Coordinates of C-alpha atoms and ligand atoms in Angstrom, one line a residue:
M1 CA 63.9 241.0 81.6
N2 CA 65.3 244.0 79.7
L3 CA 66.7 243.2 76.3
H4 CA 68.9 246.2 75.9
L5 CA 72.4 245.8 76.0
N6 CA 73.9 248.6 78.1
I7 CA 76.7 249.9 75.6
N8 CA 78.3 252.4 78.0
L9 CA 80.1 249.4 79.4
A10 CA 82.1 248.9 76.1
D11 CA 83.4 252.4 75.6
S12 CA 87.1 251.7 76.6
Y13 CA 87.1 248.3 74.5
K14 CA 88.4 248.6 70.8
S15 CA 88.0 245.0 69.5
N16 CA 84.3 244.0 68.6
S17 CA 84.7 240.6 69.9
Q18 CA 86.0 242.0 73.4
K19 CA 83.1 244.5 73.4
A20 CA 80.4 241.7 72.7
R21 CA 81.9 239.6 75.2
I22 CA 81.7 242.4 78.0
L23 CA 78.1 243.4 76.9
T24 CA 76.8 240.0 76.7
E25 CA 78.3 238.8 79.8
D26 CA 76.9 241.8 81.7
W27 CA 73.5 241.4 80.2
A28 CA 73.3 237.7 81.2
K29 CA 74.3 238.8 84.7
Q30 CA 71.6 241.1 85.2
N31 CA 68.8 239.6 83.4
T32 CA 69.0 235.9 83.4
Y33 CA 67.4 233.3 86.2
C34 CA 68.6 229.7 86.6
P35 CA 66.5 227.8 84.4
N36 CA 66.9 224.9 86.7
C37 CA 65.6 226.1 90.0
G38 CA 64.2 229.4 89.0
D39 CA 66.4 231.6 91.2
L40 CA 66.4 234.9 90.2
K41 CA 70.2 235.6 90.2
L42 CA 73.2 233.8 88.7
Y43 CA 76.9 234.6 90.0
K44 CA 79.9 235.1 87.6
F45 CA 83.0 232.9 88.3
E46 CA 86.3 234.6 88.6
N47 CA 87.5 235.5 84.9
N48 CA 90.9 233.5 85.2
L49 CA 89.3 230.3 86.3
P50 CA 89.4 227.8 83.5
V51 CA 85.6 226.9 84.2
A52 CA 82.0 227.9 83.4
D53 CA 81.1 231.5 83.3
F54 CA 78.1 231.7 85.6
F55 CA 76.7 229.3 88.6
C56 CA 73.7 229.2 90.7
K57 CA 74.3 229.4 94.2
Y58 CA 71.1 227.7 95.3
C59 CA 71.3 224.7 93.0
N60 CA 75.1 224.7 92.0
E61 CA 74.3 224.3 88.1
E62 CA 77.0 225.9 85.8
F63 CA 76.5 227.6 82.6
E64 CA 78.8 228.8 79.7
L65 CA 77.6 231.8 77.5
K66 CA 78.3 232.0 74.0
S67 CA 77.5 234.9 71.9
K68 CA 77.2 236.1 68.3
R69 CA 76.0 238.9 66.3
G70 CA 72.9 238.0 64.2
Q71 CA 69.0 237.8 64.3
T72 CA 69.0 233.8 63.9
V73 CA 70.8 231.2 66.1
G74 CA 72.0 229.3 62.9
N75 CA 73.0 225.7 62.8
K76 CA 76.4 225.9 64.6
I77 CA 78.4 227.6 67.5
N78 CA 82.1 228.1 67.4
D79 CA 83.9 226.9 70.3
G80 CA 87.3 226.3 71.8
A81 CA 89.8 223.3 71.4
Y82 CA 88.0 220.1 70.2
S83 CA 90.0 217.7 72.6
T84 CA 89.1 219.8 75.6
M85 CA 85.5 219.6 74.6
I86 CA 85.5 215.9 74.1
E87 CA 87.2 215.6 77.3
R88 CA 84.7 217.4 79.4
I89 CA 81.7 215.7 77.6
N90 CA 83.1 212.4 78.6
S91 CA 83.8 213.4 82.2
E92 CA 80.5 215.0 82.4
N93 CA 81.5 217.9 84.2
N94 CA 80.5 220.2 81.1
P95 CA 78.3 223.2 82.0
N96 CA 75.1 223.9 80.3
F97 CA 75.1 226.4 77.3
F98 CA 73.7 229.7 77.3
F99 CA 73.3 231.1 73.7
L100 CA 72.6 234.5 72.8
T101 CA 72.4 236.4 69.7
Y102 CA 72.2 240.1 69.3
D103 CA 72.0 243.0 66.9
N104 CA 74.7 245.8 66.9
V105 CA 72.8 248.6 65.7
N106 CA 70.4 248.8 68.4
W107 CA 72.2 246.7 70.7
N108 CA 69.4 244.3 71.9
V109 CA 69.2 240.7 72.4
I110 CA 67.1 239.0 69.9
N111 CA 67.6 235.1 71.3
F112 CA 68.5 233.9 74.1
M113 CA 68.6 230.0 74.5
I114 CA 70.0 227.6 77.1
I115 CA 71.1 224.0 76.0
P116 CA 71.0 221.6 79.0
K117 CA 74.4 220.1 79.5
H118 CA 72.6 216.4 79.3
F119 CA 72.1 217.0 75.3
F120 CA 76.0 217.1 75.0
V121 CA 77.3 214.0 73.4
T122 CA 80.1 213.7 71.1
D123 CA 77.8 213.4 68.0
I124 CA 77.3 217.0 68.2
I125 CA 80.7 218.4 68.3
E126 CA 82.1 218.8 65.0
K127 CA 86.0 218.9 64.8
R128 CA 87.5 222.0 62.5
K129 CA 90.4 221.9 60.1
P130 CA 93.7 222.2 62.2
L131 CA 95.1 225.8 61.8
A132 CA 97.6 226.5 59.0
A133 CA 101.1 226.3 59.4
T134 CA 101.2 230.0 59.1
A135 CA 99.0 230.8 61.9
K136 CA 99.9 231.9 65.3
R137 CA 98.8 228.5 66.8
A138 CA 99.5 226.3 64.0
G139 CA 97.9 222.7 64.1
W140 CA 95.6 223.9 66.9
V141 CA 92.2 222.1 66.3
G142 CA 88.9 223.8 67.2
C143 CA 85.3 222.6 67.3
N144 CA 82.0 223.5 66.6
I145 CA 78.7 222.7 68.4
E146 CA 76.3 221.4 65.8
L147 CA 73.0 223.0 67.0
K148 CA 70.9 221.2 64.3
K149 CA 71.8 217.9 65.9
I150 CA 70.3 218.7 69.1
P151 CA 66.5 217.6 69.6
Q152 CA 64.0 220.7 69.6
N153 CA 63.6 219.7 73.3
G154 CA 67.3 220.4 74.5
R155 CA 66.7 224.0 72.5
I156 CA 65.1 225.9 75.4
F157 CA 64.5 229.6 74.5
L158 CA 64.2 232.4 77.1
V159 CA 64.1 235.0 74.5
K160 CA 62.9 234.1 70.9
N161 CA 62.8 236.5 68.1
S162 CA 63.1 239.3 70.6
K163 CA 60.0 237.9 72.5
I164 CA 60.6 236.9 76.2
I165 CA 59.2 233.6 76.9
N166 CA 57.2 232.9 80.3
Q167 CA 59.6 231.9 82.9
K168 CA 57.3 229.1 84.0
A169 CA 57.2 227.5 80.4
V170 CA 61.0 228.1 80.5
L171 CA 61.2 225.9 83.8
S172 CA 58.8 223.3 82.8
E173 CA 60.6 222.7 79.5
W174 CA 63.7 222.3 81.4
K175 CA 62.4 219.9 83.8
R176 CA 61.1 217.9 81.0
T177 CA 64.4 217.2 79.8
L178 CA 65.9 216.0 83.2
F179 CA 65.3 212.2 82.9
L180 CA 68.2 212.4 80.3
K181 CA 70.7 213.2 83.3
N182 CA 70.4 209.7 84.4
K183 CA 71.1 207.9 81.2
K184 CA 74.8 207.4 80.2
G185 CA 76.5 206.4 76.9
S186 CA 74.6 204.7 74.0
S187 CA 71.4 204.4 76.2
R188 CA 71.5 208.4 76.1
G189 CA 72.4 208.3 72.6
W190 CA 69.8 206.2 71.5
I191 CA 67.0 208.6 73.2
L192 CA 68.4 211.8 71.3
D193 CA 68.4 209.7 68.0
I194 CA 64.9 209.0 68.3
M195 CA 64.0 212.6 69.5
N196 CA 65.8 213.9 66.3
C197 CA 63.9 211.5 64.3
I198 CA 60.8 212.5 65.7
D199 CA 61.7 216.1 65.2
R200 CA 62.3 215.5 61.4
I201 CA 58.5 214.3 61.1
Q202 CA 56.9 217.2 60.1
S203 CA 53.4 216.8 61.3
D204 CA 52.4 216.4 65.2
T205 CA 50.7 213.1 65.0
F206 CA 52.8 210.3 63.5
K207 CA 52.7 206.4 62.8
L208 CA 55.0 204.1 63.8
R209 CA 55.9 203.3 60.1
D210 CA 57.0 207.0 60.2
I211 CA 59.4 206.2 62.7
Y212 CA 60.4 202.8 61.1
A213 CA 61.3 204.7 58.0
F214 CA 64.6 205.8 60.0
E215 CA 65.5 202.2 60.5
K216 CA 68.3 202.1 57.9
E217 CA 69.9 205.2 59.0
L218 CA 69.8 204.2 62.5
S219 CA 71.2 200.7 61.8
L220 CA 74.3 202.2 60.0
K221 CA 74.8 204.3 63.1
H222 CA 74.4 201.4 65.3
P223 CA 75.8 198.4 63.6
D224 CA 75.9 196.3 66.4
N225 CA 72.4 196.3 67.2
R226 CA 70.4 194.0 64.9
F227 CA 67.2 194.5 66.6
I228 CA 66.6 198.4 65.3
K229 CA 62.8 198.3 65.5
D230 CA 62.4 196.8 69.0
K231 CA 65.0 199.6 70.1
I232 CA 62.8 202.4 68.3
R233 CA 59.6 200.8 70.3
Q234 CA 61.4 200.8 73.5
Q235 CA 62.5 204.5 73.2
L236 CA 59.1 205.5 72.1
Q237 CA 57.9 204.0 75.2
L238 CA 60.2 205.9 77.4
L239 CA 59.5 209.3 75.6
R240 CA 55.9 208.8 76.4
D241 CA 56.7 208.0 80.1
K242 CA 58.5 211.4 80.2
G243 CA 56.0 213.4 78.7
I244 CA 57.7 214.0 75.6
I245 CA 55.1 212.2 73.3
E246 CA 51.8 210.7 73.8
F247 CA 50.4 207.4 72.5
K248 CA 47.2 207.7 70.7
T249 CA 45.2 205.1 69.3
R250 CA 47.3 201.8 68.5
G251 CA 50.5 202.7 66.5
T252 CA 49.6 206.4 66.6
Y253 CA 51.6 208.8 68.4
K254 CA 51.6 212.7 69.1
K255 CA 54.2 215.1 70.2
I256 CA 53.5 217.2 73.4
D257 CA 54.0 220.7 73.0
N258 CA 55.5 222.1 76.0
E259 CA 52.8 225.3 75.9
N260 CA 49.9 222.9 76.4
I261 CA 51.2 221.6 79.7
Ligands
LIG301 ZN1 69.6 227.2 90.2

C-alpha cells in the first residue's frame, strides 16, 4: 500500500471536488484489498450505474467510497439524499463504506477506514435541512452519516494517522463484526446500543453497574421494553460469545482489544 495520491491524474480537472474524486478513487482502486475476504484487488463499477463504487469479484461485497480533505475523520460524513439512504438501509442492499481523508499539500492519504454495512441503522443517519427555496434543487433533503454513533468495532482502520495497519489485523477485526449480519431490526439495534455504551466507559474493565448506569437512557430509547437490565445482560452475554468482551470475575467485564487476538 502506497499512501501517495497520483496527482498527475488531476491535471485536466478544474474543480477541487472533481479532482479529489478522481484521485481518491484511483488510489483506492490501486491500493486497497477486500476487507471481507482479503482478495488483493477491488473492481470499479461503471460510472453511470446507480450503485456502489467498488466490488470484490471473489466474495461479491460492494463498497462505496467517501473522502474529504483533513487530518482527522471527524464526527460526520456528508452523504446524498436522505430518503434514498433510509430506503437503502431498510432494503439492506447498502454497500460497505470506505472513508478516506487526505492532505492536499503533499497529497497523501492520512486515514482510510471501512465501516461494514451491518453497522448501518437509521439511527446513524441525520436528516439535513431542506435546501433553500433559492437553491437550484430547492427543497432537496440530504443526509449525514453520524460516525460518532457507530461503535468502535464498526470503525475499522486500514490506514490510521498515516500508518498502515497490518492486513491480518484488519481482516480479523472485520470478521469479529460479522455476527451482526444475521441480526435484524431492533435486535441489531440493541446490540449496537450496548456496544456504544461500552465504548463510553473509559476503562477497559468495567462492572455491571457501569452499564446499568445507562438504564434510563436506554429506556427512553426503547420505551416498550420494561426489562432493560435483563436486556443489557443478554447483550453482554452475546458480546462475550462473539469475542467483543470477556467475563472476568462475577459482574466484571473486559473489552477485548483486537490487537491482542
Ligand atoms: Zn472479497
